[in-house]
PDB file of C-alpha atoms in Angstrom:
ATOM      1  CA  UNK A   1     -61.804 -26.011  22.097  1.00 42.00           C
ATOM      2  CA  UNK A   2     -58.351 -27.987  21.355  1.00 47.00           C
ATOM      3  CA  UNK A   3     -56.225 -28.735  23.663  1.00 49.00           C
ATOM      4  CA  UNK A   4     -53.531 -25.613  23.146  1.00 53.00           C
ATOM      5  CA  UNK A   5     -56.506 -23.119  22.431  1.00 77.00           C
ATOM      6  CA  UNK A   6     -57.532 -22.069  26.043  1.00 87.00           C
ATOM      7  CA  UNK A   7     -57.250 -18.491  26.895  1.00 88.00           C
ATOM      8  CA  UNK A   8     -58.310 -16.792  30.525  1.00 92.00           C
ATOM      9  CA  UNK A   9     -61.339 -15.476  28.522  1.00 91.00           C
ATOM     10  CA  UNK A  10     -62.301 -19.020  28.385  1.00 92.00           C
ATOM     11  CA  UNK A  11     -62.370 -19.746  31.703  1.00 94.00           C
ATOM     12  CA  UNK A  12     -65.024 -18.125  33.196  1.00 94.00           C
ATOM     13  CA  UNK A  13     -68.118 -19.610  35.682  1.00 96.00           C
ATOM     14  CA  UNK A  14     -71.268 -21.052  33.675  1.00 95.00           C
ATOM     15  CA  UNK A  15     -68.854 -22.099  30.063  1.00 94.00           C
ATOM     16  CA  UNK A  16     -66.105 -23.775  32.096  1.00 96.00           C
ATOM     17  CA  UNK A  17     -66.822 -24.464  35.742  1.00 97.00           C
ATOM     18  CA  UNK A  18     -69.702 -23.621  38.017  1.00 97.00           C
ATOM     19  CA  UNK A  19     -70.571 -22.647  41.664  1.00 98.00           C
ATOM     20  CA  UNK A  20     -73.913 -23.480  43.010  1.00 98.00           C
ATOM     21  CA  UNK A  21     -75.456 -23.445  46.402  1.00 98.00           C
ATOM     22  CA  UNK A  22     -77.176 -26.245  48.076  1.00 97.00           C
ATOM     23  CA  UNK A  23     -81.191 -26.190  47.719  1.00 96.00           C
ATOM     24  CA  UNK A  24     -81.871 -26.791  51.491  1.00 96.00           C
ATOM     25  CA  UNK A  25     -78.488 -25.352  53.016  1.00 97.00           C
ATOM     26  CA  UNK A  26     -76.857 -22.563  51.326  1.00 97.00           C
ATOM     27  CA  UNK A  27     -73.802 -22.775  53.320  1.00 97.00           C
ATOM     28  CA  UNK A  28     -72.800 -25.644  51.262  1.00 97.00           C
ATOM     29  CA  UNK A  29     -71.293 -24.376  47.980  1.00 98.00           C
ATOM     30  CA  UNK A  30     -70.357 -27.144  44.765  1.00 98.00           C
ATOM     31  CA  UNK A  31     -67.925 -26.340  42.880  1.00 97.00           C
ATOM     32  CA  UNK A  32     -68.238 -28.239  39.202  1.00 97.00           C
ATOM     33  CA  UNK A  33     -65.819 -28.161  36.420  1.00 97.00           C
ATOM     34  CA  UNK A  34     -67.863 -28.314  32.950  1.00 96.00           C
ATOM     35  CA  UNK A  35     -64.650 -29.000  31.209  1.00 93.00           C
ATOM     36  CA  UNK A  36     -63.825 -32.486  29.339  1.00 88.00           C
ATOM     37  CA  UNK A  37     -61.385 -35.506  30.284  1.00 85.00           C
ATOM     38  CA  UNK A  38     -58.743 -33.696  28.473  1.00 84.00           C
ATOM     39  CA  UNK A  39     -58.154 -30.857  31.211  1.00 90.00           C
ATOM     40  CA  UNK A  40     -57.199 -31.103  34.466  1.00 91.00           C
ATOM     41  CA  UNK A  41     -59.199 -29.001  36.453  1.00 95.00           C
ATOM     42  CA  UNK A  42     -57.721 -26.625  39.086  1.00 95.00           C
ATOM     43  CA  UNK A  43     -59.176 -24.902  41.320  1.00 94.00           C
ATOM     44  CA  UNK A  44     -57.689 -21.993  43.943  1.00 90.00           C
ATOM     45  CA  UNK A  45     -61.001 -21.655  46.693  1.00 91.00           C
ATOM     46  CA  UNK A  46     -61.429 -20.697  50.403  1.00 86.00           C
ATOM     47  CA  UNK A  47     -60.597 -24.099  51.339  1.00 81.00           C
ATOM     48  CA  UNK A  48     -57.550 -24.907  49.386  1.00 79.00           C
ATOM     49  CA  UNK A  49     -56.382 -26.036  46.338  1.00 84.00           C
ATOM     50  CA  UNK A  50     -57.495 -28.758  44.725  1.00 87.00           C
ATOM     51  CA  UNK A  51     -58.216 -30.827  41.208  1.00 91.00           C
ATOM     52  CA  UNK A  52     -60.897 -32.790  41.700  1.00 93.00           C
ATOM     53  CA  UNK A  53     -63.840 -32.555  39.067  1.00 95.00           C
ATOM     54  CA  UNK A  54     -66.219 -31.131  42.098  1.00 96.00           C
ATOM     55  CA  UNK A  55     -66.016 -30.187  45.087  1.00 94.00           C
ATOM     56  CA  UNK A  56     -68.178 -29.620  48.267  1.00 94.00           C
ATOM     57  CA  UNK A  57     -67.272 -26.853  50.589  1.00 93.00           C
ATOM     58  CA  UNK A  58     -69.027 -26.097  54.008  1.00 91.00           C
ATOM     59  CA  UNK A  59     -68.599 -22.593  55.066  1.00 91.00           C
ATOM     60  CA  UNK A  60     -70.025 -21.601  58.350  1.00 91.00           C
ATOM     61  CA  UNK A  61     -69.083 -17.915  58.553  1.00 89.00           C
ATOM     62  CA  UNK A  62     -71.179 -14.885  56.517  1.00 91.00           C
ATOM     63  CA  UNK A  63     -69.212 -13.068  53.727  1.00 90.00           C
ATOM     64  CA  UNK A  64     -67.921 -12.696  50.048  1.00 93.00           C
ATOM     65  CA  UNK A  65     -65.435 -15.571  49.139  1.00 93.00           C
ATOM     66  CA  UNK A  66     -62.736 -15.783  45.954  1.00 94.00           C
ATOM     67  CA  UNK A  67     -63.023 -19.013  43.427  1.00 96.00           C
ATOM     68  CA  UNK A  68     -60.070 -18.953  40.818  1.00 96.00           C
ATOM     69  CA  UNK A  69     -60.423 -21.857  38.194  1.00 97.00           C
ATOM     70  CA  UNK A  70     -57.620 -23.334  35.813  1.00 95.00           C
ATOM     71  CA  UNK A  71     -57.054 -26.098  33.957  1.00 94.00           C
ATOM     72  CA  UNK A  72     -53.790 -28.097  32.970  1.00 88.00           C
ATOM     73  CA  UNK A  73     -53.282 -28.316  29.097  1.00 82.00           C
ATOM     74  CA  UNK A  74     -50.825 -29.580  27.226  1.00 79.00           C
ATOM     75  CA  UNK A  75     -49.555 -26.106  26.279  1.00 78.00           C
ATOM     76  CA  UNK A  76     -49.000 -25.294  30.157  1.00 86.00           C
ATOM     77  CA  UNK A  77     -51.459 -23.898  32.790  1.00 91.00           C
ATOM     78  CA  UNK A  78     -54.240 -21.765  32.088  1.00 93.00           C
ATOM     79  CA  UNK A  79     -56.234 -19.623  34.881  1.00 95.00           C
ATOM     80  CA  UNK A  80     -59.360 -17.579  34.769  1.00 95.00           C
ATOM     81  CA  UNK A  81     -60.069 -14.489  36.209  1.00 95.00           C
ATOM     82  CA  UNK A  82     -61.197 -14.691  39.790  1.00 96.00           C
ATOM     83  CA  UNK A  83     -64.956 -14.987  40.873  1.00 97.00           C
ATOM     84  CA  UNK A  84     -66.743 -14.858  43.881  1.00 97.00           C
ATOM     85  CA  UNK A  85     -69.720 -15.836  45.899  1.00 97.00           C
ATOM     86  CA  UNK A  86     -71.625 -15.016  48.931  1.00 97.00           C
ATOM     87  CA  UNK A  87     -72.778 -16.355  52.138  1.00 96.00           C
ATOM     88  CA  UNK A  88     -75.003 -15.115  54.046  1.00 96.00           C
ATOM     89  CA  UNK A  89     -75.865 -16.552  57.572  1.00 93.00           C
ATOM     90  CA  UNK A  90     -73.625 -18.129  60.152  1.00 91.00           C
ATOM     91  CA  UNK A  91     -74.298 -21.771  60.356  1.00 93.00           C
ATOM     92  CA  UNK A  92     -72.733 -23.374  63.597  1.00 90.00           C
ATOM     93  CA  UNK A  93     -72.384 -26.627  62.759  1.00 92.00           C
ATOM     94  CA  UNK A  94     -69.360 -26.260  60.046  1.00 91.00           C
ATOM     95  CA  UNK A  95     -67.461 -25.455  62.997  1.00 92.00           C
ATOM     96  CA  UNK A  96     -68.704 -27.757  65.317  1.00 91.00           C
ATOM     97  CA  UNK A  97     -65.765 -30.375  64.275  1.00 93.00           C
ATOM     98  CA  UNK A  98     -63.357 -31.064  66.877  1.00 96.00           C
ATOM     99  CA  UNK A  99     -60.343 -30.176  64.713  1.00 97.00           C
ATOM    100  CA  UNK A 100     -62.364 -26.309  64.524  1.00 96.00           C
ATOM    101  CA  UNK A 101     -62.238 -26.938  68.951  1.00 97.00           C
ATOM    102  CA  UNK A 102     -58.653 -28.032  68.869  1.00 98.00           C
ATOM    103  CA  UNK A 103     -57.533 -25.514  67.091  1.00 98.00           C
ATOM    104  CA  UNK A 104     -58.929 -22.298  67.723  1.00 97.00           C
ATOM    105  CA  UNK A 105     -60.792 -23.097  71.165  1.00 96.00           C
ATOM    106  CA  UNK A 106     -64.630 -23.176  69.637  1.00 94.00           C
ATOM    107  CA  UNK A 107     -66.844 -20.647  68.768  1.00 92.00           C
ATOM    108  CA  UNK A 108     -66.299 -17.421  70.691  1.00 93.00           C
ATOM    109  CA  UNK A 109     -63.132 -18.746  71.721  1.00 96.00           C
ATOM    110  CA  UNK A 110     -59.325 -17.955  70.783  1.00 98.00           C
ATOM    111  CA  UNK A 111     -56.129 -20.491  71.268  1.00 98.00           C
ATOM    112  CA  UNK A 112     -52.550 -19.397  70.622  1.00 98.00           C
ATOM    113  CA  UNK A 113     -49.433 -21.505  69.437  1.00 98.00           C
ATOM    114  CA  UNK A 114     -46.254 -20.902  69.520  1.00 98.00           C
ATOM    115  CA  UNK A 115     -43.170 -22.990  67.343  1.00 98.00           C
ATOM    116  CA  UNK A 116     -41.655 -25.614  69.361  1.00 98.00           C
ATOM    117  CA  UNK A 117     -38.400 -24.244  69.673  1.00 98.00           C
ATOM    118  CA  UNK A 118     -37.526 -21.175  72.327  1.00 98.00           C
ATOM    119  CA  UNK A 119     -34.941 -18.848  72.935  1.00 98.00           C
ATOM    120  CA  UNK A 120     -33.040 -21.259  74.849  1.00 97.00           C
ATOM    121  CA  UNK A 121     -33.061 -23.792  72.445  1.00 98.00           C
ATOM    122  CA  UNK A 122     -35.537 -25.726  74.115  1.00 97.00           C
ATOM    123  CA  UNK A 123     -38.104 -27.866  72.259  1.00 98.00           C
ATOM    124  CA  UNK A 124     -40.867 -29.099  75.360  1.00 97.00           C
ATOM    125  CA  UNK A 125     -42.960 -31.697  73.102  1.00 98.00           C
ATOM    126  CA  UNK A 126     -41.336 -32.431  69.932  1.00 98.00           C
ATOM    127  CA  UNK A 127     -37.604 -33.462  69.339  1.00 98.00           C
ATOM    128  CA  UNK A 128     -37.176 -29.798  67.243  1.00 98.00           C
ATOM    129  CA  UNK A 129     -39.161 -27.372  65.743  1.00 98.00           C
ATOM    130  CA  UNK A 130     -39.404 -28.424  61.917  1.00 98.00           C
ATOM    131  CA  UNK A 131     -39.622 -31.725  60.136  1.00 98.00           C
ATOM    132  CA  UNK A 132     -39.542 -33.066  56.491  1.00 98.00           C
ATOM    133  CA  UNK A 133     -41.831 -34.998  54.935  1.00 98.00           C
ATOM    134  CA  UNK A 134     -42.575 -36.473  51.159  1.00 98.00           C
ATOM    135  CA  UNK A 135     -45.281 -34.625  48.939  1.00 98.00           C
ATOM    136  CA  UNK A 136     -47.656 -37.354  49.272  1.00 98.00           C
ATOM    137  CA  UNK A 137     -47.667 -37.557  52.940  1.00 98.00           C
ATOM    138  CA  UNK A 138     -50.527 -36.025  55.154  1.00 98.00           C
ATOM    139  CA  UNK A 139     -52.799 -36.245  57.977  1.00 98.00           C
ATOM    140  CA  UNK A 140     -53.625 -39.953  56.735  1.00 98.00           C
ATOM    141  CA  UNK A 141     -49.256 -41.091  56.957  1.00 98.00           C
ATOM    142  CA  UNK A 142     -48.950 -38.881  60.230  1.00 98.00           C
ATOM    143  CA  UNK A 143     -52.057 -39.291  62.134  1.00 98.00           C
ATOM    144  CA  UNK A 144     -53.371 -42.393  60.915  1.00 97.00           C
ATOM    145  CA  UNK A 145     -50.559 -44.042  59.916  1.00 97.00           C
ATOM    146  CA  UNK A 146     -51.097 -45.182  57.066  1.00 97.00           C
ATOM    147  CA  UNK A 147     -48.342 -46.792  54.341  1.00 97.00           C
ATOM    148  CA  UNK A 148     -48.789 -45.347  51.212  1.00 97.00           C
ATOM    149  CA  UNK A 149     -48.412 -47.935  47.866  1.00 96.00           C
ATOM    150  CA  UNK A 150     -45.228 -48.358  46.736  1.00 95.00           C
ATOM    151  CA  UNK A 151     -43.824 -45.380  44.465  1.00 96.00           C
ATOM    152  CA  UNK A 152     -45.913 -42.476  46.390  1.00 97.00           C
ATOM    153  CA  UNK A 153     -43.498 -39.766  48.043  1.00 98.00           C
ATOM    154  CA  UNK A 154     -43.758 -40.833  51.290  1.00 98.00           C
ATOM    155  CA  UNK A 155     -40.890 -40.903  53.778  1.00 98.00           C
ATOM    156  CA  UNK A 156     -39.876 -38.073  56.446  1.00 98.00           C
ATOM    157  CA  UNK A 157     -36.428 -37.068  58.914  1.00 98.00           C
ATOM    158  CA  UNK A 158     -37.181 -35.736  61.877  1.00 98.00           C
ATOM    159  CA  UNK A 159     -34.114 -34.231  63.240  1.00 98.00           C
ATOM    160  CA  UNK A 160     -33.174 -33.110  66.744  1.00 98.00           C
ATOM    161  CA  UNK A 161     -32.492 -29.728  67.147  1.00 98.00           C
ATOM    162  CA  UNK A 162     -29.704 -29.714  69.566  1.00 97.00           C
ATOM    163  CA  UNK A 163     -28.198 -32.052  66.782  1.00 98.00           C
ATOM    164  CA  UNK A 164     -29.073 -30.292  63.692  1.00 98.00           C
ATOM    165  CA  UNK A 165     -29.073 -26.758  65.049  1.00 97.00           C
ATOM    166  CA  UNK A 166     -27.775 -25.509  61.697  1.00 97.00           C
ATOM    167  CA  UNK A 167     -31.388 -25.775  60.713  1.00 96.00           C
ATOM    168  CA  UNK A 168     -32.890 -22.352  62.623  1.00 98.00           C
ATOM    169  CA  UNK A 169     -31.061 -20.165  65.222  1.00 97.00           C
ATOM    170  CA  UNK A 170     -32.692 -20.365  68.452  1.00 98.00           C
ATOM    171  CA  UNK A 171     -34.992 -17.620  69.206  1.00 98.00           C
ATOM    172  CA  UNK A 172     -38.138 -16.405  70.222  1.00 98.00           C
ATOM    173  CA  UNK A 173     -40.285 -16.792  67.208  1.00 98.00           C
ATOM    174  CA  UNK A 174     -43.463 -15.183  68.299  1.00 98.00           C
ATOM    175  CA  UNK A 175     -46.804 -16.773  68.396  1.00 98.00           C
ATOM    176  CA  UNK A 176     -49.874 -17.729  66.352  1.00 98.00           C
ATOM    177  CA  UNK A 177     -53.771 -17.292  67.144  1.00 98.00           C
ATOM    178  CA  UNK A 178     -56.619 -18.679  65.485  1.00 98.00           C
ATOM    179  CA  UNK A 179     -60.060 -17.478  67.219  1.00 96.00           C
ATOM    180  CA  UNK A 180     -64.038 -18.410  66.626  1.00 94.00           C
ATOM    181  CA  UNK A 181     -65.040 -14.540  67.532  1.00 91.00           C
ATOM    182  CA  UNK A 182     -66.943 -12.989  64.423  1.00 84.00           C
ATOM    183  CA  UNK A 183     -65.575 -14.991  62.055  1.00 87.00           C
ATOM    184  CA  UNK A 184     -62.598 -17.218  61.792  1.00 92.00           C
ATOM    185  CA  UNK A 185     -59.650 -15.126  62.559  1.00 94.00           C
ATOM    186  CA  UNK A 186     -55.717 -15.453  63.159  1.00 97.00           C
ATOM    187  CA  UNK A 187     -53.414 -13.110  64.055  1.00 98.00           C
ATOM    188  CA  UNK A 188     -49.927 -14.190  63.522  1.00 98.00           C
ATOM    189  CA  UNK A 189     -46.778 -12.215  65.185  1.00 98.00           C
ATOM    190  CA  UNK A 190     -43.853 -12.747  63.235  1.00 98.00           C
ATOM    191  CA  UNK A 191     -40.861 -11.865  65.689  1.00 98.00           C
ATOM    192  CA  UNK A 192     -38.021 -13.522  63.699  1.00 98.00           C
ATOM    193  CA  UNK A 193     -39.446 -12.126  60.429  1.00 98.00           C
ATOM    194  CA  UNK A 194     -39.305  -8.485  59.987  1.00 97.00           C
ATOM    195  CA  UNK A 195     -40.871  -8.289  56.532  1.00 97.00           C
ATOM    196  CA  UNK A 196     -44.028  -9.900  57.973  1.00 98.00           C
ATOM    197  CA  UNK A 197     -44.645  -8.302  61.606  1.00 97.00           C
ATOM    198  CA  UNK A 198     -47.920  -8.693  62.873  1.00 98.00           C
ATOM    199  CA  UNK A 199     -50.509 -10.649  60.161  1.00 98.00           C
ATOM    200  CA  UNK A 200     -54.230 -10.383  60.752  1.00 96.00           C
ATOM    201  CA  UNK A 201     -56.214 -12.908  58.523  1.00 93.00           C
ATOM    202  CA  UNK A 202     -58.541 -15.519  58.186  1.00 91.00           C
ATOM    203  CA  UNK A 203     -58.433 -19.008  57.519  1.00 93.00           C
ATOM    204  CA  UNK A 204     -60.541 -22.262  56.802  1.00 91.00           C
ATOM    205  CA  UNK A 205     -60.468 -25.578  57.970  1.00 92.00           C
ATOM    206  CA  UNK A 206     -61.725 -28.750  55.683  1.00 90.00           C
ATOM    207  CA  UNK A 207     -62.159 -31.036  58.021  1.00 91.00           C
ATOM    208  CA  UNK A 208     -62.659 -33.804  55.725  1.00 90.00           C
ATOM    209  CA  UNK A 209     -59.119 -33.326  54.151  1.00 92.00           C
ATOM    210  CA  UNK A 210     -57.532 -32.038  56.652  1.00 96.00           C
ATOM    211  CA  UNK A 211     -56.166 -28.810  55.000  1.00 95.00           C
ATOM    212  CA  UNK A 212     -56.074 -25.616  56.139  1.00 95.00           C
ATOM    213  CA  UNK A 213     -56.083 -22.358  54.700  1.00 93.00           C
ATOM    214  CA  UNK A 214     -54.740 -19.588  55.531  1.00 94.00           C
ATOM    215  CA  UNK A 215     -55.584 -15.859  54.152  1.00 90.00           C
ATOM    216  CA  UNK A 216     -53.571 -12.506  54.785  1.00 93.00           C
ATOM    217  CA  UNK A 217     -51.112 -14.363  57.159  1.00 97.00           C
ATOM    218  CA  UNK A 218     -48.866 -17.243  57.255  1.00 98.00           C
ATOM    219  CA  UNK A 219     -48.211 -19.621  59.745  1.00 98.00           C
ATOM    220  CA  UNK A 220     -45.021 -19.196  62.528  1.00 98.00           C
ATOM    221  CA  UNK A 221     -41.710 -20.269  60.500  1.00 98.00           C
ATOM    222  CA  UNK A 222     -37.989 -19.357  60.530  1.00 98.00           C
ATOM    223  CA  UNK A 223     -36.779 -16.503  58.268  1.00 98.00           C
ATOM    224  CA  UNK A 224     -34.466 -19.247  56.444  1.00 97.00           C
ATOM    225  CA  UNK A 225     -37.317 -20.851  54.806  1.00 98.00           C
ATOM    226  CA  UNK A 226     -39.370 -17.707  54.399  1.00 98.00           C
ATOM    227  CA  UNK A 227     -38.185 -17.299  50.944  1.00 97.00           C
ATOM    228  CA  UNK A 228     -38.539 -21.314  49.253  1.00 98.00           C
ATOM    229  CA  UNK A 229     -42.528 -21.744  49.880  1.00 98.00           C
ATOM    230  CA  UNK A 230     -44.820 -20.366  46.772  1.00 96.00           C
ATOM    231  CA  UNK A 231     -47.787 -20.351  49.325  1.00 95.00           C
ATOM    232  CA  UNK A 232     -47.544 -20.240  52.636  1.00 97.00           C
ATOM    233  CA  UNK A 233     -51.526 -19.881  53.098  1.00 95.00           C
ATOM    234  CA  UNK A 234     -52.030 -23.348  51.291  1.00 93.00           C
ATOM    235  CA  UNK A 235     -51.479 -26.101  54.491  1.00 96.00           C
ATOM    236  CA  UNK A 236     -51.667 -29.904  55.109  1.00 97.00           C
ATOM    237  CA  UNK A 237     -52.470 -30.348  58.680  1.00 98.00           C
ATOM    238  CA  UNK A 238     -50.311 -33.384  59.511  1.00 98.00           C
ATOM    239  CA  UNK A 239     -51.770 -33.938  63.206  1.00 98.00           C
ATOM    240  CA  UNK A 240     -53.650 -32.103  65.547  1.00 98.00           C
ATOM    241  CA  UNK A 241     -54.395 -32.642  69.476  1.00 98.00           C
ATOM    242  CA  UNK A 242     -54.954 -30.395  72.545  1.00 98.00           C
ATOM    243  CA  UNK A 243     -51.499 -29.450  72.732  1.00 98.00           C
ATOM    244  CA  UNK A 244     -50.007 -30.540  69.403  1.00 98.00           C
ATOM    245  CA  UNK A 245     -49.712 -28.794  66.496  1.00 98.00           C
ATOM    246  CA  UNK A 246     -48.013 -29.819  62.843  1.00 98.00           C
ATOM    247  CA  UNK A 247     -48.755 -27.510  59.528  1.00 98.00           C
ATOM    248  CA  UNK A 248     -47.342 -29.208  56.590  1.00 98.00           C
ATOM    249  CA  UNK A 249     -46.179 -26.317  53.954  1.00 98.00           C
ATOM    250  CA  UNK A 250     -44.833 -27.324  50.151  1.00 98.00           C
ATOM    251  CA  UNK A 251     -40.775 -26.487  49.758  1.00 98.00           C
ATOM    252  CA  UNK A 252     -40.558 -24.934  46.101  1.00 97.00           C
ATOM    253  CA  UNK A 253     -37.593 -27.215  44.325  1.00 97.00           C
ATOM    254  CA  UNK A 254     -36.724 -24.206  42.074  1.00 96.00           C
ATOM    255  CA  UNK A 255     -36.894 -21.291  44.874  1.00 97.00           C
ATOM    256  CA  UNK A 256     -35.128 -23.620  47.201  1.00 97.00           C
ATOM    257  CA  UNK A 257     -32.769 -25.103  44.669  1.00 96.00           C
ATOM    258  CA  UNK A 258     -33.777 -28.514  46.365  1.00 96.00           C
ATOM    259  CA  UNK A 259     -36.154 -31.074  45.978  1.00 95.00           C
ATOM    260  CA  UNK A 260     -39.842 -30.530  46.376  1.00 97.00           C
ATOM    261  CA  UNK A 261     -41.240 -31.708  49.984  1.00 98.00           C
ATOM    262  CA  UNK A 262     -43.289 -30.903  52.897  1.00 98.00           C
ATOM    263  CA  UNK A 263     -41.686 -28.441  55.573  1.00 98.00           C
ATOM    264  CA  UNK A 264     -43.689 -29.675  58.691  1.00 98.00           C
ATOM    265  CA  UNK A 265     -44.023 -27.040  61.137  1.00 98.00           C
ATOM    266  CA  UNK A 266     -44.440 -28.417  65.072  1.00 98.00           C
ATOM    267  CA  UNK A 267     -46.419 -26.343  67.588  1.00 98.00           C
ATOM    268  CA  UNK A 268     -47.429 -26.179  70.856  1.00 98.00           C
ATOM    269  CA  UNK A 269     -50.299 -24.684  72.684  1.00 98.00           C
ATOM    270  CA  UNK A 270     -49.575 -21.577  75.173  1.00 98.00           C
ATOM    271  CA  UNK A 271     -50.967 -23.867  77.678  1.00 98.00           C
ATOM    272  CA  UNK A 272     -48.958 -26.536  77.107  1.00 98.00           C
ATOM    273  CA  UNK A 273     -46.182 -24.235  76.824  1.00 98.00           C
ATOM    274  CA  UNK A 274     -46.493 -22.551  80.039  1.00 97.00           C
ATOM    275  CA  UNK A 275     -46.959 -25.669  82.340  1.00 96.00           C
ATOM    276  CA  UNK A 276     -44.314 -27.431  81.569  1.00 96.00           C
ATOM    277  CA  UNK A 277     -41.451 -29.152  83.644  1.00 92.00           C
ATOM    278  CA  UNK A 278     -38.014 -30.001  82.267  1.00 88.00           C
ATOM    279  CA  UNK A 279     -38.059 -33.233  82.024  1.00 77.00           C
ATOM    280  CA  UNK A 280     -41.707 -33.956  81.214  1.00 54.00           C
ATOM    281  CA  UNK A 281     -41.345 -34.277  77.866  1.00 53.00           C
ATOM    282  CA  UNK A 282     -43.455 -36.692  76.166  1.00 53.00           C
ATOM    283  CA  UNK A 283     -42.719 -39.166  73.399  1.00 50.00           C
ATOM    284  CA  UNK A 284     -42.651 -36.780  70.427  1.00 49.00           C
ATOM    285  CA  UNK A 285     -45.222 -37.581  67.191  1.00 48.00           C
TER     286      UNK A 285
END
């Protein structure tokens, strides 16, 4: 199979990739590409996006889940036709991560987060309600801080919103909820956005790269941007606390007509958000 001769027929689970449960736990699903060095494997699954040769997700929730496999050729990219698999039982411990807690609450719990920017113009934790970031930064840059090696796209501006209001009109944006209740669930009301409205999804955490993905909905952002992000579903979590939210999304260059970066989204929790005090603010992230 030469290098220009894939076709979608090609791609399909057992010839070019496969999915295979663990023996002893068959909440954890591998996902193996059986293609050679000269392909770049790529891979569209509950978790994410990634290109790794295999990968190792841990799903805790029952139900049917899509895999969509590509590779990278020389003559462009090449994607199969969607597959699934199934998962049975709930296991508790995929969710038993603090990030899951953080969140959405824990299991049988729901938490809702709303953009850090109100009506008022008021931002109560962060300095404004959006920040920009290189394409190679992440949780490891944000949280961890982290300096990437030289030639990596890794900087960020974060501006202040009373100076740089040009960037979103001040408003009341609506909020976001992720819940442990069934399932792993989010329900996203889209105030500013009329195309969207009210979202009801699901999403996935990987804990272990801290990504996020989101299915059916898309997290809280302003109607500027709503048009320059391929996938809003597809999310770097950049840091995460009990009342601190950032979701990292991927600026399109040629939908934007600028350069390719990450659109970091700051939230607050509705806790956070109703006991605050002007002049309480903390030192922002």
């Amino acid at each position: 199979m030469g290098p220009k001769d894939v076709t979608p027929d090609d791609l399909v689970e057992g010839i070019a990739f496969k999915i295979e449960h663990d023996a002893s736990n068959p909440n954890i699903v591998y996902l193996s590409s059986l293609m050679d060095s000269r392909y770049t494997p790529l891979w569209n699954h509950p978790q994410g996006r990634s290109q790794k040769q295999k990968i190792t997700l841990k799903i805790a929730f029952p139900g049917t889940y899509e895999v969509k496999f590509g590779v990278e050729t020389r003559g462009g990219i090449v994607y199969g036709n969607p597959v699934t698999f199934t998962i049975d039982d709930f296991y508790a411990e995929f969710v038993s991560d603090e990030l899951w807690t953080l969140l959405s609450g824990g299991v049988g719990n729901a938490k809702t987060w709303y953009l850090d920017l109100d009506a008022d113009g008021v931002s109560r934790y962060f300095i404004g309600p959006l920040y920009f970031y290189g394409t190679d930064d992440s949780w490891e840059t944000v949280t961890n801080g982290v300096t990437l090696p030289e030639g990596s796209d890794s900087w960020n501006w974060n501006p202040d919103w009373p100076g740089n209001s040009w960037l979103m009109d001040a408003a009341d944006f609506g909020s976001m909820t992720f819940d442990l209740r069934d399932g792993a669930n989010v329900v996203v009301e889209h105030k500013t956005i009329p195309s969207r409205g009210i979202e009801r999804g699901t999403y996935m955490l990987d804990v272990d790269d801290h990504t996020l993905r989101m299915t059916d909905a898309s997290p809280l952002h302003d109607i500027n941007r709503d048009g320059v992000v391929i996938d809003w579903g597809d999310i770097k979590i950049m840091s995460l606390t009990e009342n601190t939210l950032q979701l990292a999304v991927l600026r399109d260059p040629e939908l934007s007509g600028e350069g390719a970066c990450l659109l970091v989204y700051n939230f607050i929790s509705k806790e956070y958000y109703d006991n605050w005090t002007p002049g309480e603010q903390e030192e922002p992230v």
